[in-house]
């Protein structure tokens, strides 16, 4: 009897995974506890570093002359590669500014993940799906790598407070008007 319920439960879980092929974690606010890595010596004046990875996987099935791809696109903050040089922090206000700047880098990675999810969900793939999927990912990844560079250059790694404020507003607007997570497109 228990085996029968367990099998029904497992079938339900598998069905949910099939019907919901992509997953996105919610955007969150970083804390000092997210930075567990060792600071880099002689980091060219950089007091903190945020390292995120976009994990991009898919499975393909043929369907009426085209290929349906089920994606799993996840974004991770690599806590042990991300660091804050706490020895150079002199006040709680300075720490808050540093965390706000690093939040921007995390938000850029999150926005990239969300754009990849939206792009692949609305794409119809051919037999060349490997190249097509990687092309989408590489195009979007290059866009967000440039955005990360622009962010650090414009804010001078948070030193330019006026530019930092402009970027903070930009991120807030992008997050506010982002399509709902896991929404079908």
Short mmCIF file of C-alpha atoms in Angstrom, two decimals:
data_model
loop_
_atom_site.label_atom_id
_atom_site.label_comp_id
_atom_site.label_asym_id
_atom_site.label_seq_id
_atom_site.Cartn_x
_atom_site.Cartn_y
_atom_site.Cartn_z
CA UNK A 1 0.00 0.00 0.00
CA UNK A 2 2.79 2.45 0.92
CA UNK A 3 4.62 1.50 -2.29
CA UNK A 4 1.53 2.44 -4.31
CA UNK A 5 1.39 5.94 -2.73
CA UNK A 6 5.14 6.39 -3.12
CA UNK A 7 4.92 5.51 -6.82
CA UNK A 8 2.02 7.97 -7.30
CA UNK A 9 3.99 10.66 -5.48
CA UNK A 10 7.10 10.07 -7.63
CA UNK A 11 4.99 10.17 -10.79
CA UNK A 12 3.54 13.50 -9.64
CA UNK A 13 7.02 14.94 -9.01
CA UNK A 14 8.23 13.79 -12.44
CA UNK A 15 5.13 15.31 -14.06
CA UNK A 16 5.77 18.64 -12.31
CA UNK A 17 9.38 18.62 -13.50
CA UNK A 18 8.28 17.93 -17.08
CA UNK A 19 5.59 20.60 -17.08
CA UNK A 20 7.88 23.18 -15.47
CA UNK A 21 11.18 22.70 -17.32
CA UNK A 22 12.90 25.91 -16.20
CA UNK A 23 13.59 27.08 -12.71
CA UNK A 24 14.64 30.48 -11.44
CA UNK A 25 15.54 31.38 -7.91
CA UNK A 26 14.25 34.68 -6.60
CA UNK A 27 16.46 37.75 -6.54
CA UNK A 28 17.79 38.35 -3.06
CA UNK A 29 19.76 40.90 -1.06
CA UNK A 30 23.36 40.03 -0.30
CA UNK A 31 24.82 40.13 3.19
CA UNK A 32 28.38 40.13 4.45
CA UNK A 33 27.92 36.40 5.17
CA UNK A 34 27.73 35.72 1.41
CA UNK A 35 31.42 36.61 1.05
CA UNK A 36 33.44 33.68 2.37
CA UNK A 37 36.48 33.82 0.08
CA UNK A 38 39.93 35.12 1.00
CA UNK A 39 40.65 38.68 -0.18
CA UNK A 40 43.18 38.96 -2.99
CA UNK A 41 46.42 40.62 -1.97
CA UNK A 42 47.30 43.63 -4.14
CA UNK A 43 43.82 43.69 -5.65
CA UNK A 44 44.48 47.04 -7.39
CA UNK A 45 42.52 48.88 -4.72
CA UNK A 46 39.49 46.58 -5.01
CA UNK A 47 37.96 46.04 -1.59
CA UNK A 48 35.39 43.37 -2.60
CA UNK A 49 34.64 40.91 -5.37
CA UNK A 50 31.44 39.05 -6.28
CA UNK A 51 31.71 35.86 -8.32
CA UNK A 52 28.58 34.39 -9.92
CA UNK A 53 28.12 31.52 -12.36
CA UNK A 54 25.30 30.84 -14.80
CA UNK A 55 24.76 27.06 -15.16
CA UNK A 56 23.14 26.30 -18.52
CA UNK A 57 21.86 22.77 -19.26
CA UNK A 58 19.17 21.35 -21.50
CA UNK A 59 17.64 18.16 -22.86
CA UNK A 60 16.28 17.90 -26.39
CA UNK A 61 13.37 15.90 -27.79
CA UNK A 62 12.27 15.84 -31.41
CA UNK A 63 8.72 17.07 -32.00
CA UNK A 64 7.12 17.44 -35.50
CA UNK A 65 10.25 18.52 -37.40
CA UNK A 66 11.70 20.77 -34.72
CA UNK A 67 13.33 20.18 -31.37
CA UNK A 68 11.87 21.02 -28.00
CA UNK A 69 14.53 21.82 -25.43
CA UNK A 70 13.89 21.69 -21.71
CA UNK A 71 16.25 24.09 -19.98
CA UNK A 72 17.71 24.38 -16.54
CA UNK A 73 19.41 27.76 -16.24
CA UNK A 74 20.58 28.49 -12.73
CA UNK A 75 22.59 31.32 -11.27
CA UNK A 76 24.90 30.73 -8.32
CA UNK A 77 26.84 33.13 -6.20
CA UNK A 78 30.15 31.41 -5.56
CA UNK A 79 30.56 32.32 -1.90
CA UNK A 80 34.08 30.95 -1.56
CA UNK A 81 35.28 32.90 -4.61
CA UNK A 82 33.50 36.08 -3.49
CA UNK A 83 35.25 38.17 -0.87
CA UNK A 84 35.31 41.40 1.08
CA UNK A 85 38.57 42.71 2.56
CA UNK A 86 37.16 43.39 6.02
CA UNK A 87 40.53 44.73 7.24
CA UNK A 88 40.01 47.81 5.02
CA UNK A 89 36.48 48.57 6.21
CA UNK A 90 36.35 51.40 8.71
CA UNK A 91 32.61 51.83 9.36
CA UNK A 92 29.20 50.25 9.04
CA UNK A 93 28.30 52.89 6.43
CA UNK A 94 31.28 51.91 4.29
CA UNK A 95 30.30 48.24 4.55
CA UNK A 96 26.74 49.11 3.49
CA UNK A 97 28.07 50.97 0.42
CA UNK A 98 30.31 48.05 -0.49
CA UNK A 99 27.44 45.59 -0.17
CA UNK A 100 25.22 47.85 -2.29
CA UNK A 101 27.87 47.95 -5.03
CA UNK A 102 28.42 44.18 -4.92
CA UNK A 103 24.63 43.76 -5.02
CA UNK A 104 24.85 45.38 -8.46
CA UNK A 105 27.19 42.66 -9.71
CA UNK A 106 24.86 40.00 -8.30
CA UNK A 107 21.87 41.72 -9.94
CA UNK A 108 23.65 41.77 -13.30
CA UNK A 109 24.15 37.98 -13.08
CA UNK A 110 20.51 37.55 -12.08
CA UNK A 111 19.32 39.70 -15.01
CA UNK A 112 21.47 37.61 -17.35
CA UNK A 113 19.96 34.39 -16.06
CA UNK A 114 16.44 35.77 -16.50
CA UNK A 115 17.15 36.96 -20.05
CA UNK A 116 18.59 33.56 -21.01
CA UNK A 117 15.47 31.87 -19.62
CA UNK A 118 13.14 34.16 -21.58
CA UNK A 119 15.16 33.84 -24.80
CA UNK A 120 15.35 30.05 -24.83
CA UNK A 121 11.70 29.62 -23.87
CA UNK A 122 10.54 31.54 -26.95
CA UNK A 123 12.97 29.91 -29.40
CA UNK A 124 12.01 27.13 -31.77
CA UNK A 125 15.08 24.96 -32.29
CA UNK A 126 16.14 22.97 -35.36
CA UNK A 127 18.36 19.89 -35.63
CA UNK A 128 21.25 22.33 -35.06
CA UNK A 129 19.97 22.98 -31.54
CA UNK A 130 23.38 22.69 -29.84
CA UNK A 131 24.81 25.59 -31.84
CA UNK A 132 21.57 27.56 -31.59
CA UNK A 133 21.32 27.19 -27.80
CA UNK A 134 24.99 28.05 -27.27
CA UNK A 135 24.66 31.00 -29.65
CA UNK A 136 21.82 32.41 -27.54
CA UNK A 137 23.75 31.89 -24.33
CA UNK A 138 27.02 33.33 -25.68
CA UNK A 139 25.30 36.43 -27.13
CA UNK A 140 23.52 37.20 -23.86
CA UNK A 141 26.60 36.36 -21.76
CA UNK A 142 28.75 38.80 -23.80
CA UNK A 143 26.12 41.52 -23.30
CA UNK A 144 26.15 41.11 -19.51
CA UNK A 145 29.95 40.82 -19.27
CA UNK A 146 30.09 44.21 -20.96
CA UNK A 147 27.41 45.54 -18.60
CA UNK A 148 29.53 44.39 -15.63
CA UNK A 149 32.57 46.21 -17.03
CA UNK A 150 30.52 49.35 -17.71
CA UNK A 151 29.15 49.22 -14.16
CA UNK A 152 32.61 49.13 -12.58
CA UNK A 153 34.00 51.77 -14.94
CA UNK A 154 31.06 54.15 -14.49
CA UNK A 155 30.98 53.83 -10.71
CA UNK A 156 34.79 53.59 -10.41
CA UNK A 157 34.18 50.52 -8.23
CA UNK A 158 31.60 52.49 -6.17
CA UNK A 159 33.86 55.50 -5.57
CA UNK A 160 31.71 57.70 -7.85
CA UNK A 161 28.63 57.89 -5.63
CA UNK A 162 26.54 59.82 -8.17
CA UNK A 163 27.07 57.14 -10.81
CA UNK A 164 26.50 54.42 -8.21
CA UNK A 165 23.15 56.01 -7.39
CA UNK A 166 22.23 56.10 -11.10
CA UNK A 167 23.04 52.41 -11.44
CA UNK A 168 21.07 51.59 -8.27
CA UNK A 169 18.02 53.25 -9.85
CA UNK A 170 18.63 51.38 -13.12
CA UNK A 171 18.77 48.02 -11.32
CA UNK A 172 15.64 48.78 -9.29
CA UNK A 173 13.70 49.66 -12.47
CA UNK A 174 14.92 46.55 -14.31
CA UNK A 175 13.87 44.33 -11.42
CA UNK A 176 10.55 46.14 -10.97
CA UNK A 177 9.50 45.69 -14.59
CA UNK A 178 10.93 42.21 -15.12
CA UNK A 179 8.42 39.57 -16.25
CA UNK A 180 7.30 37.31 -13.45
CA UNK A 181 9.71 34.47 -12.67
CA UNK A 182 8.89 31.17 -14.36
CA UNK A 183 6.22 32.93 -16.45
CA UNK A 184 5.53 31.18 -19.72
CA UNK A 185 6.38 33.29 -22.73
#
